[in-house]
Coordinates of N, CA and C and ligand atoms in Angstrom, one line a residue:
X1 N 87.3 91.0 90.7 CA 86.1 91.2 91.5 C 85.7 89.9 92.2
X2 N 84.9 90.2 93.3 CA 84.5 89.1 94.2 C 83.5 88.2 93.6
X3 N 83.5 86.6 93.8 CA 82.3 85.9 92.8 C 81.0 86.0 93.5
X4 N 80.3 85.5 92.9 CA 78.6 86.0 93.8 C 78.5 85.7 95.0
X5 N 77.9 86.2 95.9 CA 77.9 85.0 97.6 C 78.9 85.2 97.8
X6 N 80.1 85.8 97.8 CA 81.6 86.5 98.5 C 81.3 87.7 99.1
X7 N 82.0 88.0 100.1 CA 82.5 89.4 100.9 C 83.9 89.2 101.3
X8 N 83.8 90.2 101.6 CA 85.4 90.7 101.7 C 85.2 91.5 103.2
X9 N 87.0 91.7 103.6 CA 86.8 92.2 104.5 C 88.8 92.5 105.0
X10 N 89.1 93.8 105.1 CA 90.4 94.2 105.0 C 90.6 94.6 106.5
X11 N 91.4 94.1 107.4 CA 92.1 95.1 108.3 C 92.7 96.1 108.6
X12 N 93.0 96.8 109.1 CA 93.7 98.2 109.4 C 94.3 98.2 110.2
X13 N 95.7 98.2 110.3 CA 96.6 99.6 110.9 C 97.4 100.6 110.4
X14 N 98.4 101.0 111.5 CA 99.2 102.0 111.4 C 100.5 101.3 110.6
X15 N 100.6 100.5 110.8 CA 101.8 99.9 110.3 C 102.4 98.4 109.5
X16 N 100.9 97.9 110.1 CA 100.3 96.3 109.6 C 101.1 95.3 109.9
X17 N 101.8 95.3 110.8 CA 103.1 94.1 111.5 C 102.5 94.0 113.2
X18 N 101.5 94.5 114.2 CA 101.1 94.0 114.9 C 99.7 93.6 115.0
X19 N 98.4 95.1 114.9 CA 97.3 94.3 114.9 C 96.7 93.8 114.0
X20 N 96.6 94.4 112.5 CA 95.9 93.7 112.0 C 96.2 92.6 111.5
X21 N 97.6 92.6 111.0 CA 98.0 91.0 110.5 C 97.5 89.7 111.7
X22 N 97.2 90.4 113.5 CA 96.9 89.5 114.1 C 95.0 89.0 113.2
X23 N 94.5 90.5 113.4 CA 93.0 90.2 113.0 C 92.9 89.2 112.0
X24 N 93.6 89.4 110.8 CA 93.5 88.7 109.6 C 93.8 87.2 109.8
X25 N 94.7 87.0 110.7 CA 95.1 85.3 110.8 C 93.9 84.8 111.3
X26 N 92.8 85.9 112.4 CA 92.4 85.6 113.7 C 91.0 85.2 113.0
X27 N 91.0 85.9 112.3 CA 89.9 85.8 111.2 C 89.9 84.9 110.5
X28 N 90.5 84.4 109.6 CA 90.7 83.3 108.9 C 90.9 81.8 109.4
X29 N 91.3 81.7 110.9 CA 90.8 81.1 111.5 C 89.8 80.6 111.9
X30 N 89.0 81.7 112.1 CA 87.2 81.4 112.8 C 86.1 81.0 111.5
X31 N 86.9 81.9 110.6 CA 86.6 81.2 108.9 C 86.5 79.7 108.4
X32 N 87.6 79.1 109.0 CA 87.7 78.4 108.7 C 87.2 77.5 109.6
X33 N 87.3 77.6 110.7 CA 86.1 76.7 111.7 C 84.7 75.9 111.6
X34 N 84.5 77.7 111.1 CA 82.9 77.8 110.5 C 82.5 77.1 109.6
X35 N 83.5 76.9 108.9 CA 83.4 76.3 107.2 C 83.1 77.1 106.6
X36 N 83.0 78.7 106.5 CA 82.8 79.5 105.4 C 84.4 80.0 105.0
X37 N 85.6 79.6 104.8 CA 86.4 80.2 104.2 C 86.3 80.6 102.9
X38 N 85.8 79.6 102.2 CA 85.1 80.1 101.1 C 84.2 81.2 100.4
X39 N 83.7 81.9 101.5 CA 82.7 82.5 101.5 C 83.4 83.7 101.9
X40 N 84.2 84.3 102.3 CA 85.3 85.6 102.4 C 86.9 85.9 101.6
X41 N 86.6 87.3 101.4 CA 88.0 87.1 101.2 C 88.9 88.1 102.3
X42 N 89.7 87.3 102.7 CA 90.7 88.7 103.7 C 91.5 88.8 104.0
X43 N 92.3 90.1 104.3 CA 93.6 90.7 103.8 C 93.8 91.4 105.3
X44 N 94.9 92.1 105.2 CA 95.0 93.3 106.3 C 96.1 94.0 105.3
X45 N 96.1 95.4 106.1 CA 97.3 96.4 105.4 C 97.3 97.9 106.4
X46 N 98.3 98.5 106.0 CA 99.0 99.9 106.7 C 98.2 100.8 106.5
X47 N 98.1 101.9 107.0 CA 97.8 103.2 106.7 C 99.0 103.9 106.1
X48 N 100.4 103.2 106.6 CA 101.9 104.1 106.8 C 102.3 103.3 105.3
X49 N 103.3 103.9 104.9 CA 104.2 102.4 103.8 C 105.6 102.6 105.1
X50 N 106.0 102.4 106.5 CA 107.2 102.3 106.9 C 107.3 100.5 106.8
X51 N 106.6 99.5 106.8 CA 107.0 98.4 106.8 C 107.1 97.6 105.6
X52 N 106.1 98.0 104.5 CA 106.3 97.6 103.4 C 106.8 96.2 103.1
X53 N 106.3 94.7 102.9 CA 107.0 94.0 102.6 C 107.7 92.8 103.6
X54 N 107.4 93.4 105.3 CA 107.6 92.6 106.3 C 106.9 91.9 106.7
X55 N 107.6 90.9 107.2 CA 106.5 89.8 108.4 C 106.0 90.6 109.1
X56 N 105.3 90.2 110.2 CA 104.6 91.1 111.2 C 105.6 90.5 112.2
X57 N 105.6 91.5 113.4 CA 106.2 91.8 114.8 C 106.8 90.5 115.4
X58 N 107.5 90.0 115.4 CA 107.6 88.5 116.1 C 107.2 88.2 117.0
X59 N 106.5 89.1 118.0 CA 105.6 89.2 119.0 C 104.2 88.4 118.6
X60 N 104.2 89.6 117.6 CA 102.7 88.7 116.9 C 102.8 87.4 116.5
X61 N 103.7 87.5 115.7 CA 103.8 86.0 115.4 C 103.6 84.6 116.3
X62 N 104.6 85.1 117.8 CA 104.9 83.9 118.8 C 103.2 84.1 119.7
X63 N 102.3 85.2 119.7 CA 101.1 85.5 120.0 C 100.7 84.4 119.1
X64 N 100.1 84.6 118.1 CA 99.6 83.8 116.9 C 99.9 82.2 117.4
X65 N 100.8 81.8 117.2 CA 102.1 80.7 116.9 C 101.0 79.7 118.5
X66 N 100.8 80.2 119.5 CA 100.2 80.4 120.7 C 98.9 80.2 121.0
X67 N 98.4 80.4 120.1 CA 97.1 79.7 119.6 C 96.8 78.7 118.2
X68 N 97.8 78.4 117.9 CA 98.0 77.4 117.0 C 97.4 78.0 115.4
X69 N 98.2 79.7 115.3 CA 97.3 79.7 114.4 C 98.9 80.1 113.6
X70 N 99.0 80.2 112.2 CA 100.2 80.4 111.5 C 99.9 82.0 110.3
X71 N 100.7 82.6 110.1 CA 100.6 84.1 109.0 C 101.8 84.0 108.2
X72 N 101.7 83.8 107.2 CA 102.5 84.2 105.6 C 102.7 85.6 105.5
X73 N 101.9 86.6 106.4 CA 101.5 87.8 105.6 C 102.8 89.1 105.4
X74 N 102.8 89.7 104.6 CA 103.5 90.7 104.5 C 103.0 91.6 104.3
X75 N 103.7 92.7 105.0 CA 102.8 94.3 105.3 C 102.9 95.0 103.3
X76 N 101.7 95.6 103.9 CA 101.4 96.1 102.3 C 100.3 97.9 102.8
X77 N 100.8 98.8 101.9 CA 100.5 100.1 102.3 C 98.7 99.6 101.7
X78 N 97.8 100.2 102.3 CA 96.2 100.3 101.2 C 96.3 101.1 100.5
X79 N 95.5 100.8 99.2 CA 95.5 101.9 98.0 C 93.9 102.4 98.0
X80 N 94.1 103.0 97.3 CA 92.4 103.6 96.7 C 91.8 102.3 96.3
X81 N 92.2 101.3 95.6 CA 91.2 100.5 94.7 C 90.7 99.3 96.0
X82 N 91.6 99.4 97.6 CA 90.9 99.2 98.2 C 89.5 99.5 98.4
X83 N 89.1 100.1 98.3 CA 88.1 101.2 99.0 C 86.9 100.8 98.1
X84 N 87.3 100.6 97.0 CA 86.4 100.2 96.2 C 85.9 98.9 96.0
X85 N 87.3 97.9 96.1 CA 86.8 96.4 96.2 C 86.1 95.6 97.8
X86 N 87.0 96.2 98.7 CA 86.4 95.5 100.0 C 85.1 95.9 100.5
X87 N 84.4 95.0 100.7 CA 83.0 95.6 101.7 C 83.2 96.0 103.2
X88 N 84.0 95.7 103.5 CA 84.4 95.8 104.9 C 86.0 96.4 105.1
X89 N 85.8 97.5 105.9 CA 87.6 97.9 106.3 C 87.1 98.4 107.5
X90 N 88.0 97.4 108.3 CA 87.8 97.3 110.2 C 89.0 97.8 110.6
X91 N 89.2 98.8 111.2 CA 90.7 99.4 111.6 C 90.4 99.4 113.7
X92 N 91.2 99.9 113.5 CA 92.0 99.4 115.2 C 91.7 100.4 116.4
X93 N 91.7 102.3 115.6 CA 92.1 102.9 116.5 C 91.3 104.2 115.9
X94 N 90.9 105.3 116.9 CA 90.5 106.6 116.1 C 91.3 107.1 115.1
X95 N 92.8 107.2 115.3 CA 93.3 107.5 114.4 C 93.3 106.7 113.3
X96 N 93.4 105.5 113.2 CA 93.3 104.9 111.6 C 91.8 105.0 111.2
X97 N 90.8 105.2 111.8 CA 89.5 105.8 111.4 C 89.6 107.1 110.6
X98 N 90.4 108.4 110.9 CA 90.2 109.5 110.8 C 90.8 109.5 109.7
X99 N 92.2 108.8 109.4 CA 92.6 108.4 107.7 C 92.3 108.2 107.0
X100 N 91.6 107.0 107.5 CA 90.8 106.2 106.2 C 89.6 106.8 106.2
X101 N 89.3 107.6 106.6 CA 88.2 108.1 106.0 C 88.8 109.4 105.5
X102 N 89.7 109.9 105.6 CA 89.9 111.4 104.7 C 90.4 110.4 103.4
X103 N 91.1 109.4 103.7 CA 91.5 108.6 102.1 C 90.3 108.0 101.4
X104 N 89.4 108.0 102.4 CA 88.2 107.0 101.3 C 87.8 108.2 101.0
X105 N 87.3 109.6 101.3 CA 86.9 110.7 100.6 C 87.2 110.9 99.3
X106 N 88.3 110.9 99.0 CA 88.9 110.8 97.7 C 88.8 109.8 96.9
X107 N 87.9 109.1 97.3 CA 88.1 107.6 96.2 C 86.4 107.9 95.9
X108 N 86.2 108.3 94.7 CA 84.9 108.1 94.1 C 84.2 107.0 94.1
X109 N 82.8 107.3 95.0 CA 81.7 106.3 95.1 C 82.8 104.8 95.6
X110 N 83.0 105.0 96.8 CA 83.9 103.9 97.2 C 82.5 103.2 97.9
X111 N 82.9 101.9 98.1 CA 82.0 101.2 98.6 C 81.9 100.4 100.3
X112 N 83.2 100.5 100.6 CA 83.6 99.8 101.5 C 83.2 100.7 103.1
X113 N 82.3 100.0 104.1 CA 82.4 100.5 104.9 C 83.2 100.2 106.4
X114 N 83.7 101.6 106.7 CA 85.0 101.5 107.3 C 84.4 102.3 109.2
X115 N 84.8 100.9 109.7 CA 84.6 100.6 111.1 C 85.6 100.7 112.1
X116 N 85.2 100.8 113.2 CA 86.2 100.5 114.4 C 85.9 98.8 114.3
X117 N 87.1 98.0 114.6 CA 86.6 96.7 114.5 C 86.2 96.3 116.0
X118 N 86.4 97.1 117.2 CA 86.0 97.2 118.5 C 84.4 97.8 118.2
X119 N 83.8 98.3 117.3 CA 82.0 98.3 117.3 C 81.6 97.5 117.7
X120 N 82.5 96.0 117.6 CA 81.3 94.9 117.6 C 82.0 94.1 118.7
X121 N 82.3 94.5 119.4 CA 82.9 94.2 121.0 C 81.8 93.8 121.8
X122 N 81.6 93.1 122.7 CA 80.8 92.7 123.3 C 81.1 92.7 124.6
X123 N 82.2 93.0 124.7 CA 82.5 93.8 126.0 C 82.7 95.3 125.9
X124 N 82.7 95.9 124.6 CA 82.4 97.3 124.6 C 83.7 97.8 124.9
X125 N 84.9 97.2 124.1 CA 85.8 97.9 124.4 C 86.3 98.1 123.3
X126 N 86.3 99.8 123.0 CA 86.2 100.0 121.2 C 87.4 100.3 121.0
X127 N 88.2 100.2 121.7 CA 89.9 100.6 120.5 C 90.9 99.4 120.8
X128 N 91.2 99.4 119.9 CA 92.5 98.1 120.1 C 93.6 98.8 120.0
X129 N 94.2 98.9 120.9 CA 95.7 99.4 120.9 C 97.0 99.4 120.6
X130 N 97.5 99.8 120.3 CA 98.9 99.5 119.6 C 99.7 98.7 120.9
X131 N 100.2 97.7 120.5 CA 101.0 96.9 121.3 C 102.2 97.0 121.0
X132 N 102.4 97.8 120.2 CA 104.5 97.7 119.6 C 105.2 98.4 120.9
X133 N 104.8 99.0 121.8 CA 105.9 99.2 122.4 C 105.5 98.6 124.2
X134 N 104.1 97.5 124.0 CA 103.8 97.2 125.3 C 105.0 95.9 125.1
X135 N 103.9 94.9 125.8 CA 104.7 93.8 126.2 C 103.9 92.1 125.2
X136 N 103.9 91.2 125.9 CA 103.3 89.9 125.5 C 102.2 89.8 125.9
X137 N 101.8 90.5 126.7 CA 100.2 90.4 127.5 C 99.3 91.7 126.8
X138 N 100.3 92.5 126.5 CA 99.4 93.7 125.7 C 98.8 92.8 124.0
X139 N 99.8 92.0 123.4 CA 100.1 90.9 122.1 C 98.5 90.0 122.6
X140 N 98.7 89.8 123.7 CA 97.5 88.8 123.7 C 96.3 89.3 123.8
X141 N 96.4 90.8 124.8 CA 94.8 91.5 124.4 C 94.6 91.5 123.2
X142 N 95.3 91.9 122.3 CA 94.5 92.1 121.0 C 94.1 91.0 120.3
X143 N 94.9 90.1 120.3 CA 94.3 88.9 120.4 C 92.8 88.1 121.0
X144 N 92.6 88.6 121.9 CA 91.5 88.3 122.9 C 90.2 89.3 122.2
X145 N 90.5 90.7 122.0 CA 89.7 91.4 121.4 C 89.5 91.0 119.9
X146 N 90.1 90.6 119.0 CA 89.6 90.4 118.2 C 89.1 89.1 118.0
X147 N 89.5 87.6 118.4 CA 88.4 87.0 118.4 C 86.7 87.1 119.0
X148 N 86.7 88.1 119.7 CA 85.5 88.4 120.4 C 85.1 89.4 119.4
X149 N 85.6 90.4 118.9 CA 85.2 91.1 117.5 C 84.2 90.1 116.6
X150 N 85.3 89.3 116.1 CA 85.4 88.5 114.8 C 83.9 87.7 114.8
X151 N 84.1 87.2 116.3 CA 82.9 86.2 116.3 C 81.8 87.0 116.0
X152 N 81.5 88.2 116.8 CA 80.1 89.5 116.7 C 79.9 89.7 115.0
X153 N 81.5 90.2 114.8 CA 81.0 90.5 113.1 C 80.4 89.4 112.6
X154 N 81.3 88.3 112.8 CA 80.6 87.4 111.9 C 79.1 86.8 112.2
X155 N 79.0 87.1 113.1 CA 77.2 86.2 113.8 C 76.4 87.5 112.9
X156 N 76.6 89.0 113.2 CA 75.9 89.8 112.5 C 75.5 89.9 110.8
X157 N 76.7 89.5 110.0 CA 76.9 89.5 109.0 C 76.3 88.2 107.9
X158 N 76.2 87.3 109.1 CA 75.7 85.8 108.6 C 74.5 86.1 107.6
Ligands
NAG1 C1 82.9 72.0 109.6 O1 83.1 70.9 108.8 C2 83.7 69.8 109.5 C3 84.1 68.7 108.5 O2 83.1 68.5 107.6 C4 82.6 69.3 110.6 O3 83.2 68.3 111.3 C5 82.3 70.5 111.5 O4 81.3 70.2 112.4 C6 81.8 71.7 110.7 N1 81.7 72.8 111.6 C7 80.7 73.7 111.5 C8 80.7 74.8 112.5 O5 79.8 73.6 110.7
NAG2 C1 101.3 76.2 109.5 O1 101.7 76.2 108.2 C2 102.3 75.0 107.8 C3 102.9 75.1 106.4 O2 102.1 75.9 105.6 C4 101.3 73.9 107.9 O3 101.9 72.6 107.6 C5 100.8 73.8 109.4 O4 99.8 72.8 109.5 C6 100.3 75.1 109.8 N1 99.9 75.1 111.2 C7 98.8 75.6 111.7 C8 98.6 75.5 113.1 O5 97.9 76.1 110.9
NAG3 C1 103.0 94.1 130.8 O1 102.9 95.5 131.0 C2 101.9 95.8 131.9 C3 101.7 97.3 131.9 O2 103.0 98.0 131.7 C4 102.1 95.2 133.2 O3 101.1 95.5 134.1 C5 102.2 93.7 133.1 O4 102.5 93.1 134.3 C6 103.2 93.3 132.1 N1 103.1 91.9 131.8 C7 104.1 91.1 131.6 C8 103.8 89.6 131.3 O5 105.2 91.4 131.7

């Protein structure tokens, strides 16, 4: 469990090799700017298990890589005991909404509340889109969107 004065906060997709692994670097980033890395903990993961175990999209990566930010991460399906430990699960799209919430149904007295991570858009653009079959400029909107997310969540959350 989290130490006192910690939050958490998990990503979501469909497959966890393009957006959220971007969110999570994107995040840890602005974390770390701030000087609160200390003060979060954060992850991203699938809705799906098809990637299980992979880097994220090379797209993302060279996206990432692009803004001088770097990802270790490897795709990982979410479980139930998510639901329970994170305070925050920010997903991407209606559909990863509509899952994670029939999956957190099933997870007794789960705690974690599960968002569009476009809520906190400040241009009001609430879905982040799957980019696996756009191009490098679709790789960079999400990018663009979620720093402008990240910053909202975090100014709110402070
Ligand atoms: C974070 O810490 C560094 C080094 O101590 C400092 O230069 C910087 O101004 C701090 N940034 C913020 C946003 O507090
Ligand atoms: C990327 O990771 C390497 C090795 O972990 C590190 O030396 C480097 O400073 C990182 N670069 C950025 C931009 O974070
Ligand atoms: C990417 O795709 C979009 C829509 O298909 C197109 O408008 C745009 O010009 C493309 N961008 C690049 C860099 O190829």
């Amino acid at each position: 469990m989290a130490a006192e004065g910690m939050r958490s906060v998990l990503f979501v997709c469909l497959g966890n090799i393009c957006r959220s692994p971007i969110a999570e670097a994107v995040f840890r980033k602005l974390v770390t700017e701030q000087n609160i890395s200390d003060k979060w903990i954060t992850d991203s993961g699938a809705y799906s298990d098809w990637n299980v175990g992979l880097s994220p999209d090379a797209r993302a990566i060279n996206c990432l890589r692009d803004h001088g930010i770097n990802t270790s991460h490897k795709a990982r399906q979410i479980t139930n005991e998510d639901f329970l430990t994170f305070d925050y699960i920010l997903c991407m799209d209606e559909s990863n909404l509509r899952d994670l919430n029939r999956k957190g149904n099933q997870v007794k007295n789960y705690k974690a509340k599960i968002e569009l991570l476009g809520s906190y858009d400040p241009q009001k653009q609430l879905i982040i889109e799957d980019p696996y079959y756009g191009n490098d400029s679709d790789f960079e909107s999400v990018y663009e969107q979620c720093v402008r997310c990240h910053k909202a969540f975090l100014e709110k959350s402070r």
